[in-house]
Amino acid sequence: MNFAAGKVIRPIHTMNKDALIYVAGHRGLVGSAICRTLQRHGFENLITRTHRELDLTKQADVSDFFQQEQPEYVFLAAAKVGGIHANNTYPADFIRDNLLVQLNVIDSARRSGTKKLLFLGSSCIYPKYASQPMAESSLLTGELEPTNEWYAVAKIAGIKQCQAYRRQYGFNAISLMPTNLYGPGDNFDLDNAHVLPALIRKFHEAKESGADKVMVWGTGKPKREFLYVDDLAEASLFLMENYEEEEIVNVGTGEDISIAELAENVKDIVGYDGTIEYDLTKPDGTPRKLLDTSKVNEIGWFPKCSFKIGLAQTYRWFLANQGTLRF
Ligand code: GFB
């Protein structure tokens, strides 16, 4: 049972605590948070594979894995992800890897008798100029943002695969669309990471080296909505137990800030006292992508972690994990 905003919610699909659950992508930002959350809720029978143990782009290997292990539930958090520069620079990798991983995992899960699968998309599936906040109904109503259309097209294909499998085979697959995520376990690469971890590292290194300025890409005017990854993981488990329709569900905070405001926040948390400059040779991307979260709120889920606390926790994690950061 769940208590959300004073309402008692009875799951429509209870997962037994000893159910065999496969978390695909368990070493990534999202997958590791889903594992933590499942364990916190008493689910101990988790199955994971590193990339080296199982390459999800290889159809025969994925099929063998599912036939052998027969997971009852699947959280599909494995994906090739990155920030605006990575998406723009490696379009073939983004469309290829994501299509293959989704196709193989969703198909093998269905064939091996998985009871329910949760697919994770992204807010970049919506049109570049969708009216704000973006409702689920704005999918496929306009042109995509060019810097990430390859990733977006792959994610849209994943949504459609889930819907098609539900219609034709009655396969219980649901799709959740998270907004921009951040938190412990993120990638802090200076070129290829998302803006929040990239700025944490830039400001931290500028403070350490005594640099007098930090370069922030673009105009600083685009707005982004940031959701702490443990909130997303809670939403994933919540929807696994409380939602079974083919329609996609947005998951976000319902609030956004400009990149310039984000930079000021990161500067403060790091304790850097130099100046901020904007590199106008770098792209802004989508001007704004705030999700309309009324549907998931209606079902009964709300985020818990404030931006200030989430940012402080992420910076603490960055400091404590200097030796093992992902670049
Ligand atoms: O997070 P980000 O890379 O991706 O960039 P998107 C967000 C905004 O921050 C853009 C600006 O306007 C960037 O120009 N920015 C400023 C920076 N400084 C930096 C920096 O040092 N690093 C980075 N990375 N950005 C991605 C999509 O879009 O969002 C993906 O490409 C995915 O497909 C992901 O959907 C959630 O929010 O623009």
mmCIF file of C-alpha atoms and ligand atoms in Angstrom:
data_model
loop_
_atom_site.group_PDB
_atom_site.id
_atom_site.type_symbol
_atom_site.label_atom_id
_atom_site.label_comp_id
_atom_site.label_asym_id
_atom_site.label_seq_id
_atom_site.Cartn_x
_atom_site.Cartn_y
_atom_site.Cartn_z
ATOM 1 C CA MET A 1 0.000 0.000 0.000
ATOM 2 C CA ASN A 2 1.168 3.513 -0.793
ATOM 3 C CA PHE A 3 0.324 6.840 0.750
ATOM 4 C CA ALA A 4 0.531 9.714 -1.692
ATOM 5 C CA ALA A 5 -0.653 13.226 -0.870
ATOM 6 C CA GLY A 6 -2.891 11.842 1.870
ATOM 7 C CA LYS A 7 -4.523 9.279 -0.438
ATOM 8 C CA VAL A 8 -4.242 5.541 0.236
ATOM 9 C CA ILE A 9 -3.407 3.734 -2.998
ATOM 10 C CA ARG A 10 -3.981 0.012 -3.389
ATOM 11 C CA PRO A 11 -1.747 -1.500 -6.079
ATOM 12 C CA ILE A 12 -3.550 -2.910 -9.093
ATOM 13 C CA HIS A 13 -0.607 -5.238 -9.722
ATOM 14 C CA THR A 14 1.256 -6.373 -6.598
ATOM 15 C CA MET A 15 4.780 -7.618 -7.182
ATOM 16 C CA ASN A 16 5.732 -10.380 -4.739
ATOM 17 C CA LYS A 17 8.809 -9.485 -2.706
ATOM 18 C CA ASP A 18 10.549 -12.640 -3.963
ATOM 19 C CA ALA A 19 9.706 -12.051 -7.643
ATOM 20 C CA LEU A 20 12.642 -12.381 -10.036
ATOM 21 C CA ILE A 21 13.318 -8.879 -11.371
ATOM 22 C CA TYR A 22 15.766 -8.013 -14.154
ATOM 23 C CA VAL A 23 17.113 -4.466 -14.073
ATOM 24 C CA ALA A 24 18.710 -3.823 -17.465
ATOM 25 C CA GLY A 25 21.389 -1.137 -17.198
ATOM 26 C CA HIS A 26 21.997 -1.551 -13.464
ATOM 27 C CA ARG A 27 25.300 0.325 -13.509
ATOM 28 C CA GLY A 28 23.874 3.493 -15.019
ATOM 29 C CA LEU A 29 22.350 6.493 -13.276
ATOM 30 C CA VAL A 30 18.783 5.196 -13.592
ATOM 31 C CA GLY A 31 19.360 1.453 -13.275
ATOM 32 C CA SER A 32 21.458 1.801 -10.122
ATOM 33 C CA ALA A 33 18.758 3.987 -8.539
ATOM 34 C CA ILE A 34 16.078 1.425 -9.471
ATOM 35 C CA CYS A 35 18.148 -1.359 -7.818
ATOM 36 C CA ARG A 36 18.581 0.754 -4.638
ATOM 37 C CA THR A 37 14.869 1.498 -4.548
ATOM 38 C CA LEU A 38 13.790 -2.095 -5.127
ATOM 39 C CA GLN A 39 16.101 -3.270 -2.342
ATOM 40 C CA ARG A 40 14.805 -0.557 -0.013
ATOM 41 C CA HIS A 41 11.286 -1.863 -0.648
ATOM 42 C CA GLY A 42 12.323 -5.438 0.187
ATOM 43 C CA PHE A 43 12.789 -6.867 -3.319
ATOM 44 C CA GLU A 44 15.933 -8.974 -3.032
ATOM 45 C CA ASN A 45 15.663 -11.295 -6.005
ATOM 46 C CA LEU A 46 17.278 -8.962 -8.523
ATOM 47 C CA ILE A 47 19.116 -10.133 -11.579
ATOM 48 C CA THR A 48 21.685 -7.967 -13.331
ATOM 49 C CA ARG A 49 24.317 -8.349 -16.054
ATOM 50 C CA THR A 50 27.208 -6.041 -16.839
ATOM 51 C CA HIS A 51 27.751 -4.963 -20.431
ATOM 52 C CA ARG A 52 30.699 -7.336 -20.596
ATOM 53 C CA GLU A 53 28.564 -10.278 -19.399
ATOM 54 C CA LEU A 54 25.673 -9.539 -21.758
ATOM 55 C CA ASP A 55 25.731 -7.210 -24.757
ATOM 56 C CA LEU A 56 22.089 -6.191 -25.154
ATOM 57 C CA THR A 57 22.607 -5.287 -28.811
ATOM 58 C CA LYS A 58 23.197 -9.003 -29.605
ATOM 59 C CA GLN A 59 19.843 -10.605 -30.290
ATOM 60 C CA ALA A 60 20.838 -14.281 -29.808
ATOM 61 C CA ASP A 61 22.615 -13.578 -26.494
ATOM 62 C CA VAL A 62 19.671 -11.599 -25.146
ATOM 63 C CA SER A 63 17.248 -14.318 -26.190
ATOM 64 C CA ASP A 64 19.374 -17.029 -24.476
ATOM 65 C CA PHE A 65 19.611 -14.944 -21.312
ATOM 66 C CA PHE A 66 15.832 -14.504 -21.086
ATOM 67 C CA GLN A 67 15.108 -18.167 -21.861
ATOM 68 C CA GLN A 68 17.524 -19.232 -19.126
ATOM 69 C CA GLU A 69 16.610 -16.742 -16.414
ATOM 70 C CA GLN A 70 12.899 -16.141 -17.148
ATOM 71 C CA PRO A 71 12.607 -12.873 -15.189
ATOM 72 C CA GLU A 72 9.059 -12.070 -14.056
ATOM 73 C CA TYR A 73 9.569 -8.307 -14.195
ATOM 74 C CA VAL A 74 11.862 -6.157 -16.312
ATOM 75 C CA PHE A 75 12.929 -2.556 -15.767
ATOM 76 C CA LEU A 76 14.462 -1.502 -19.084
ATOM 77 C CA ALA A 77 16.899 1.211 -17.996
ATOM 78 C CA ALA A 78 19.704 0.227 -20.384
ATOM 79 C CA ALA A 79 20.249 2.874 -23.032
ATOM 80 C CA LYS A 80 22.914 4.881 -24.774
ATOM 81 C CA VAL A 81 22.487 8.315 -23.235
ATOM 82 C CA GLY A 82 24.348 11.601 -23.141
ATOM 83 C CA GLY A 83 24.041 15.343 -23.220
ATOM 84 C CA ILE A 84 23.461 17.685 -26.116
ATOM 85 C CA HIS A 85 27.008 17.372 -27.522
ATOM 86 C CA ALA A 86 27.077 13.551 -27.398
ATOM 87 C CA ASN A 87 23.650 13.314 -29.058
ATOM 88 C CA ASN A 88 24.706 15.715 -31.775
ATOM 89 C CA THR A 89 28.104 14.095 -32.405
ATOM 90 C CA TYR A 90 27.233 10.378 -32.390
ATOM 91 C CA PRO A 91 23.775 10.208 -34.044
ATOM 92 C CA ALA A 92 24.405 6.740 -35.521
ATOM 93 C CA ASP A 93 25.405 5.239 -32.160
ATOM 94 C CA PHE A 94 22.378 6.779 -30.462
ATOM 95 C CA ILE A 95 19.832 5.488 -32.957
ATOM 96 C CA ARG A 96 21.486 2.103 -33.505
ATOM 97 C CA ASP A 97 22.283 1.063 -29.933
ATOM 98 C CA ASN A 98 18.978 2.203 -28.513
ATOM 99 C CA LEU A 99 16.888 0.542 -31.219
ATOM 100 C CA LEU A 100 18.779 -2.748 -30.864
ATOM 101 C CA VAL A 101 18.661 -2.839 -27.062
ATOM 102 C CA GLN A 102 14.945 -2.082 -26.936
ATOM 103 C CA LEU A 103 14.028 -4.458 -29.719
ATOM 104 C CA ASN A 104 15.989 -7.337 -28.206
ATOM 105 C CA VAL A 105 14.934 -6.846 -24.583
ATOM 106 C CA ILE A 106 11.226 -6.203 -25.185
ATOM 107 C CA ASP A 107 10.934 -9.051 -27.678
ATOM 108 C CA SER A 108 12.842 -11.573 -25.547
ATOM 109 C CA ALA A 109 10.895 -10.585 -22.438
ATOM 110 C CA ARG A 110 7.623 -11.229 -24.227
ATOM 111 C CA ARG A 111 8.789 -14.552 -25.669
ATOM 112 C CA SER A 112 10.094 -15.839 -22.336
ATOM 113 C CA GLY A 113 6.876 -15.045 -20.445
ATOM 114 C CA THR A 114 7.826 -11.909 -18.492
ATOM 115 C CA LYS A 115 4.736 -10.700 -16.591
ATOM 116 C CA LYS A 116 5.369 -6.991 -16.917
ATOM 117 C CA LEU A 117 7.997 -4.667 -18.385
ATOM 118 C CA LEU A 118 8.651 -0.995 -17.792
ATOM 119 C CA PHE A 119 10.260 0.966 -20.613
ATOM 120 C CA LEU A 120 11.965 4.284 -19.931
ATOM 121 C CA GLY A 121 11.770 6.992 -22.572
ATOM 122 C CA SER A 122 12.706 10.660 -22.337
ATOM 123 C CA SER A 123 11.102 14.102 -22.513
ATOM 124 C CA CYS A 124 13.003 14.735 -25.778
ATOM 125 C CA ILE A 125 10.415 12.564 -27.597
ATOM 126 C CA TYR A 126 8.131 15.610 -27.662
ATOM 127 C CA PRO A 127 8.257 18.238 -30.422
ATOM 128 C CA LYS A 128 10.819 21.035 -30.056
ATOM 129 C CA TYR A 129 8.080 23.675 -29.859
ATOM 130 C CA ALA A 130 5.413 21.670 -28.005
ATOM 131 C CA SER A 131 3.182 23.873 -25.872
ATOM 132 C CA GLN A 132 4.317 23.949 -22.262
ATOM 133 C CA PRO A 133 3.927 22.079 -20.010
ATOM 134 C CA MET A 134 4.060 19.133 -22.425
ATOM 135 C CA ALA A 135 1.203 16.667 -22.079
ATOM 136 C CA GLU A 136 1.484 13.037 -23.165
ATOM 137 C CA SER A 137 -0.895 13.891 -26.032
ATOM 138 C CA SER A 138 1.712 16.141 -27.705
ATOM 139 C CA LEU A 139 3.728 13.107 -28.876
ATOM 140 C CA LEU A 140 4.175 13.141 -32.685
ATOM 141 C CA THR A 141 2.468 16.492 -33.186
ATOM 142 C CA GLY A 142 5.509 18.385 -34.545
ATOM 143 C CA GLU A 143 9.190 18.510 -35.513
ATOM 144 C CA LEU A 144 11.760 17.102 -33.089
ATOM 145 C CA GLU A 145 14.764 19.029 -31.737
ATOM 146 C CA PRO A 146 17.562 18.369 -34.303
ATOM 147 C CA THR A 147 20.368 17.873 -31.734
ATOM 148 C CA ASN A 148 18.659 14.796 -30.315
ATOM 149 C CA GLU A 149 16.206 13.557 -32.926
ATOM 150 C CA TRP A 150 18.101 10.269 -33.397
ATOM 151 C CA TYR A 151 17.764 9.378 -29.738
ATOM 152 C CA ALA A 152 14.181 10.650 -29.713
ATOM 153 C CA VAL A 153 13.197 8.545 -32.743
ATOM 154 C CA ALA A 154 14.671 5.435 -31.079
ATOM 155 C CA LYS A 155 12.745 6.149 -27.865
ATOM 156 C CA ILE A 156 9.521 6.743 -29.806
ATOM 157 C CA ALA A 157 10.077 3.370 -31.515
ATOM 158 C CA GLY A 158 10.410 1.774 -28.057
ATOM 159 C CA ILE A 159 7.102 3.293 -26.953
ATOM 160 C CA LYS A 160 5.432 2.025 -30.117
ATOM 161 C CA GLN A 161 6.952 -1.431 -29.685
ATOM 162 C CA CYS A 162 5.458 -1.638 -26.185
ATOM 163 C CA GLN A 163 2.062 -0.499 -27.466
ATOM 164 C CA ALA A 164 2.124 -2.906 -30.418
ATOM 165 C CA TYR A 165 3.080 -5.856 -28.182
ATOM 166 C CA ARG A 166 0.264 -4.997 -25.784
ATOM 167 C CA ARG A 167 -2.242 -4.871 -28.649
ATOM 168 C CA GLN A 168 -1.120 -7.969 -30.531
ATOM 169 C CA TYR A 169 0.123 -10.237 -27.728
ATOM 170 C CA GLY A 170 -1.474 -8.743 -24.605
ATOM 171 C CA PHE A 171 2.072 -8.151 -23.303
ATOM 172 C CA ASN A 172 1.950 -6.004 -20.174
ATOM 173 C CA ALA A 173 4.475 -3.294 -21.105
ATOM 174 C CA ILE A 174 4.224 0.269 -19.841
ATOM 175 C CA SER A 175 6.241 3.352 -20.826
ATOM 176 C CA LEU A 176 7.366 6.137 -18.546
ATOM 177 C CA MET A 177 8.782 9.438 -19.844
ATOM 178 C CA PRO A 178 11.185 11.021 -17.371
ATOM 179 C CA THR A 179 12.338 14.613 -17.553
ATOM 180 C CA ASN A 180 16.083 15.505 -17.280
ATOM 181 C CA LEU A 181 17.536 13.363 -14.478
ATOM 182 C CA TYR A 182 20.478 13.856 -12.137
ATOM 183 C CA GLY A 183 21.916 12.310 -8.988
ATOM 184 C CA PRO A 184 24.496 9.865 -7.591
ATOM 185 C CA GLY A 185 26.070 7.620 -10.212
ATOM 186 C CA ASP A 186 25.789 10.143 -13.043
ATOM 187 C CA ASN A 187 28.343 10.528 -15.821
ATOM 188 C CA PHE A 188 30.612 13.565 -15.254
ATOM 189 C CA ASP A 189 32.337 13.711 -18.647
ATOM 190 C CA LEU A 190 33.109 17.310 -19.623
ATOM 191 C CA ASP A 191 32.005 16.904 -23.245
ATOM 192 C CA ASN A 192 29.449 14.117 -23.279
ATOM 193 C CA ALA A 193 27.583 14.402 -19.978
ATOM 194 C CA HIS A 194 24.321 16.236 -19.340
ATOM 195 C CA VAL A 195 24.449 19.823 -18.163
ATOM 196 C CA LEU A 196 24.084 19.325 -14.407
ATOM 197 C CA PRO A 197 26.926 16.854 -13.824
ATOM 198 C CA ALA A 198 29.102 18.675 -16.398
ATOM 199 C CA LEU A 199 28.657 21.967 -14.522
ATOM 200 C CA ILE A 200 29.375 20.343 -11.143
ATOM 201 C CA ARG A 201 32.682 19.123 -12.486
ATOM 202 C CA LYS A 202 33.520 22.383 -14.297
ATOM 203 C CA PHE A 203 32.862 24.558 -11.226
ATOM 204 C CA HIS A 204 34.628 22.119 -8.916
ATOM 205 C CA GLU A 205 37.737 21.963 -11.096
ATOM 206 C CA ALA A 206 37.734 25.762 -11.541
ATOM 207 C CA LYS A 207 37.622 26.162 -7.760
ATOM 208 C CA GLU A 208 40.449 23.654 -7.272
ATOM 209 C CA SER A 209 42.679 25.242 -9.912
ATOM 210 C CA GLY A 210 41.836 28.858 -8.998
ATOM 211 C CA ALA A 211 40.512 29.599 -12.522
ATOM 212 C CA ASP A 212 38.843 33.016 -12.774
ATOM 213 C CA LYS A 213 35.936 31.958 -15.020
ATOM 214 C CA VAL A 214 33.765 28.995 -16.005
ATOM 215 C CA MET A 215 32.355 28.622 -19.513
ATOM 216 C CA VAL A 216 28.709 27.586 -19.698
ATOM 217 C CA TRP A 217 27.471 26.461 -23.131
ATOM 218 C CA GLY A 218 24.851 28.381 -25.104
ATOM 219 C CA THR A 219 22.950 31.481 -24.001
ATOM 220 C CA GLY A 220 21.916 30.228 -20.545
ATOM 221 C CA LYS A 221 18.303 30.957 -21.509
ATOM 222 C CA PRO A 222 16.917 27.452 -22.197
ATOM 223 C CA LYS A 223 14.877 26.050 -19.351
ATOM 224 C CA ARG A 224 15.103 22.510 -18.019
ATOM 225 C CA GLU A 225 13.228 20.501 -15.410
ATOM 226 C CA PHE A 226 15.498 18.412 -13.156
ATOM 227 C CA LEU A 227 14.272 15.307 -11.326
ATOM 228 C CA TYR A 228 16.381 13.558 -8.680
ATOM 229 C CA VAL A 229 17.008 10.020 -9.903
ATOM 230 C CA ASP A 230 15.792 8.301 -6.714
ATOM 231 C CA ASP A 231 12.424 10.002 -7.225
ATOM 232 C CA LEU A 232 12.347 8.584 -10.756
ATOM 233 C CA ALA A 233 13.161 5.133 -9.366
ATOM 234 C CA GLU A 234 10.297 5.416 -6.867
ATOM 235 C CA ALA A 235 7.993 6.455 -9.709
ATOM 236 C CA SER A 236 9.117 3.442 -11.745
ATOM 237 C CA LEU A 237 8.253 1.002 -8.968
ATOM 238 C CA PHE A 238 5.021 2.879 -8.240
ATOM 239 C CA LEU A 239 3.888 2.688 -11.878
ATOM 240 C CA MET A 240 4.907 -0.979 -12.133
ATOM 241 C CA GLU A 241 2.362 -1.623 -9.369
ATOM 242 C CA ASN A 242 -0.254 0.987 -10.188
ATOM 243 C CA TYR A 243 -0.497 1.451 -13.943
ATOM 244 C CA GLU A 244 -1.200 -0.859 -16.857
ATOM 245 C CA GLU A 245 -2.346 1.125 -19.876
ATOM 246 C CA GLU A 246 -0.674 1.524 -23.250
ATOM 247 C CA GLU A 247 -0.517 5.321 -22.983
ATOM 248 C CA ILE A 248 2.801 6.833 -21.927
ATOM 249 C CA VAL A 249 3.133 8.576 -18.539
ATOM 250 C CA ASN A 250 5.262 11.676 -17.864
ATOM 251 C CA VAL A 251 7.365 11.776 -14.698
ATOM 252 C CA GLY A 252 8.828 15.085 -13.536
ATOM 253 C CA THR A 253 8.633 17.750 -10.879
ATOM 254 C CA GLY A 254 6.398 20.195 -12.749
ATOM 255 C CA GLU A 255 8.954 23.013 -12.250
ATOM 256 C CA ASP A 256 11.861 24.212 -14.355
ATOM 257 C CA ILE A 257 14.762 26.669 -14.148
ATOM 258 C CA SER A 258 16.968 28.361 -16.745
ATOM 259 C CA ILE A 259 20.480 27.065 -17.444
ATOM 260 C CA ALA A 260 21.779 30.406 -16.088
ATOM 261 C CA GLU A 261 19.912 29.777 -12.799
ATOM 262 C CA LEU A 262 21.254 26.240 -12.730
ATOM 263 C CA ALA A 263 24.812 27.560 -13.183
ATOM 264 C CA GLU A 264 24.324 29.983 -10.260
ATOM 265 C CA ASN A 265 23.001 27.153 -8.085
ATOM 266 C CA VAL A 266 25.950 24.892 -8.916
ATOM 267 C CA LYS A 267 28.408 27.757 -8.377
ATOM 268 C CA ASP A 268 26.927 28.320 -4.886
ATOM 269 C CA ILE A 269 26.903 24.671 -3.848
ATOM 270 C CA VAL A 270 30.511 24.204 -4.987
ATOM 271 C CA GLY A 271 31.579 27.473 -3.347
ATOM 272 C CA TYR A 272 33.252 28.922 -6.443
ATOM 273 C CA ASP A 273 33.789 32.680 -6.472
ATOM 274 C CA GLY A 274 34.905 33.391 -10.059
ATOM 275 C CA THR A 275 32.673 34.527 -12.923
ATOM 276 C CA ILE A 276 30.401 32.725 -15.377
ATOM 277 C CA GLU A 277 30.737 33.253 -19.142
ATOM 278 C CA TYR A 278 28.539 31.925 -21.927
ATOM 279 C CA ASP A 279 29.971 30.114 -24.957
ATOM 280 C CA LEU A 280 27.642 31.159 -27.765
ATOM 281 C CA THR A 281 29.307 28.787 -30.237
ATOM 282 C CA LYS A 282 27.592 25.890 -28.419
ATOM 283 C CA PRO A 283 23.942 24.943 -29.110
ATOM 284 C CA ASP A 284 21.026 25.730 -26.796
ATOM 285 C CA GLY A 285 18.887 22.813 -27.929
ATOM 286 C CA THR A 286 15.190 22.814 -27.050
ATOM 287 C CA PRO A 287 14.162 26.200 -25.593
ATOM 288 C CA ARG A 288 12.023 24.603 -22.903
ATOM 289 C CA LYS A 289 10.822 21.096 -21.999
ATOM 290 C CA LEU A 290 8.647 21.131 -18.950
ATOM 291 C CA LEU A 291 6.493 18.045 -18.504
ATOM 292 C CA ASP A 292 2.817 18.116 -17.668
ATOM 293 C CA THR A 293 2.787 15.662 -14.768
ATOM 294 C CA SER A 294 -0.923 15.811 -13.963
ATOM 295 C CA LYS A 295 -1.468 12.222 -15.115
ATOM 296 C CA VAL A 296 1.116 10.619 -12.800
ATOM 297 C CA ASN A 297 -0.037 12.919 -9.955
ATOM 298 C CA GLU A 298 -3.595 11.767 -10.588
ATOM 299 C CA ILE A 299 -2.485 8.112 -10.372
ATOM 300 C CA GLY A 300 -0.917 9.007 -7.014
ATOM 301 C CA TRP A 301 2.824 9.697 -7.406
ATOM 302 C CA PHE A 302 4.607 12.917 -6.414
ATOM 303 C CA PRO A 303 8.339 13.702 -6.196
ATOM 304 C CA LYS A 304 9.891 13.996 -2.733
ATOM 305 C CA CYS A 305 13.371 15.485 -3.172
ATOM 306 C CA SER A 306 13.699 19.279 -3.547
ATOM 307 C CA PHE A 307 16.169 20.604 -6.111
ATOM 308 C CA LYS A 308 18.411 22.174 -3.454
ATOM 309 C CA ILE A 309 18.702 18.934 -1.481
ATOM 310 C CA GLY A 310 19.143 16.791 -4.598
ATOM 311 C CA LEU A 311 21.895 19.058 -5.896
ATOM 312 C CA ALA A 312 23.701 19.069 -2.533
ATOM 313 C CA GLN A 313 23.486 15.262 -2.347
ATOM 314 C CA THR A 314 24.801 14.920 -5.880
ATOM 315 C CA TYR A 315 27.768 17.207 -5.170
ATOM 316 C CA ARG A 316 28.517 15.281 -1.964
ATOM 317 C CA TRP A 317 28.452 12.056 -3.947
ATOM 318 C CA PHE A 318 30.759 13.581 -6.596
ATOM 319 C CA LEU A 319 33.254 14.576 -3.880
ATOM 320 C CA ALA A 320 33.138 11.174 -2.194
ATOM 321 C CA ASN A 321 33.627 9.233 -5.441
ATOM 322 C CA GLN A 322 36.484 11.120 -7.089
ATOM 323 C CA GLY A 323 38.440 7.932 -7.773
ATOM 324 C CA THR A 324 35.658 6.034 -9.514
ATOM 325 C CA LEU A 325 33.716 8.682 -11.445
ATOM 326 C CA ARG A 326 32.358 7.739 -14.885
ATOM 327 C CA PHE A 327 33.726 9.952 -17.684
HETATM 328 O O1 GFB B 1 21.758 18.491 -20.452
HETATM 329 P P1 GFB B 1 22.005 18.821 -21.856
HETATM 330 O O2 GFB B 1 23.280 18.359 -22.445
HETATM 331 O O3 GFB B 1 20.883 18.249 -22.774
HETATM 332 O O4 GFB B 1 21.982 20.427 -22.044
HETATM 333 P P2 GFB B 1 19.404 18.629 -23.290
HETATM 334 C C1 GFB B 1 20.982 21.246 -21.540
HETATM 335 C C2 GFB B 1 21.316 22.710 -21.804
HETATM 336 O O5 GFB B 1 22.449 23.072 -20.997
HETATM 337 C C3 GFB B 1 21.685 23.076 -23.241
HETATM 338 C C4 GFB B 1 23.395 23.787 -21.780
HETATM 339 O O6 GFB B 1 21.117 24.326 -23.551
HETATM 340 C C5 GFB B 1 23.217 23.181 -23.167
HETATM 341 O O7 GFB B 1 23.770 24.033 -24.175
HETATM 342 N N1 GFB B 1 24.747 23.642 -21.203
HETATM 343 C C6 GFB B 1 25.468 24.648 -20.652
HETATM 344 C C7 GFB B 1 25.495 22.532 -21.137
HETATM 345 N N2 GFB B 1 26.669 24.216 -20.276
HETATM 346 C C8 GFB B 1 26.715 22.894 -20.551
HETATM 347 C C9 GFB B 1 27.711 21.886 -20.360
HETATM 348 O O8 GFB B 1 28.799 22.107 -19.860
HETATM 349 N N3 GFB B 1 27.376 20.614 -20.732
HETATM 350 C C10 GFB B 1 26.167 20.319 -21.292
HETATM 351 N N4 GFB B 1 25.881 19.044 -21.629
HETATM 352 N N5 GFB B 1 25.214 21.265 -21.513
HETATM 353 C C11 GFB B 1 19.470 16.115 -23.762
HETATM 354 C C12 GFB B 1 19.238 15.280 -24.982
HETATM 355 O O9 GFB B 1 19.101 17.367 -24.143
HETATM 356 O O10 GFB B 1 18.666 15.780 -22.668
HETATM 357 C C13 GFB B 1 19.054 13.870 -24.684
HETATM 358 O O11 GFB B 1 20.273 15.535 -25.886
HETATM 359 C C14 GFB B 1 18.190 13.602 -23.485
HETATM 360 O O12 GFB B 1 18.535 13.258 -25.802
HETATM 361 C C15 GFB B 1 18.570 14.473 -22.323
HETATM 362 O O13 GFB B 1 16.843 13.780 -23.799
HETATM 363 C C16 GFB B 1 17.649 14.314 -21.139
HETATM 364 O O14 GFB B 1 18.441 18.768 -22.175
HETATM 365 O O15 GFB B 1 19.440 19.778 -24.243
#
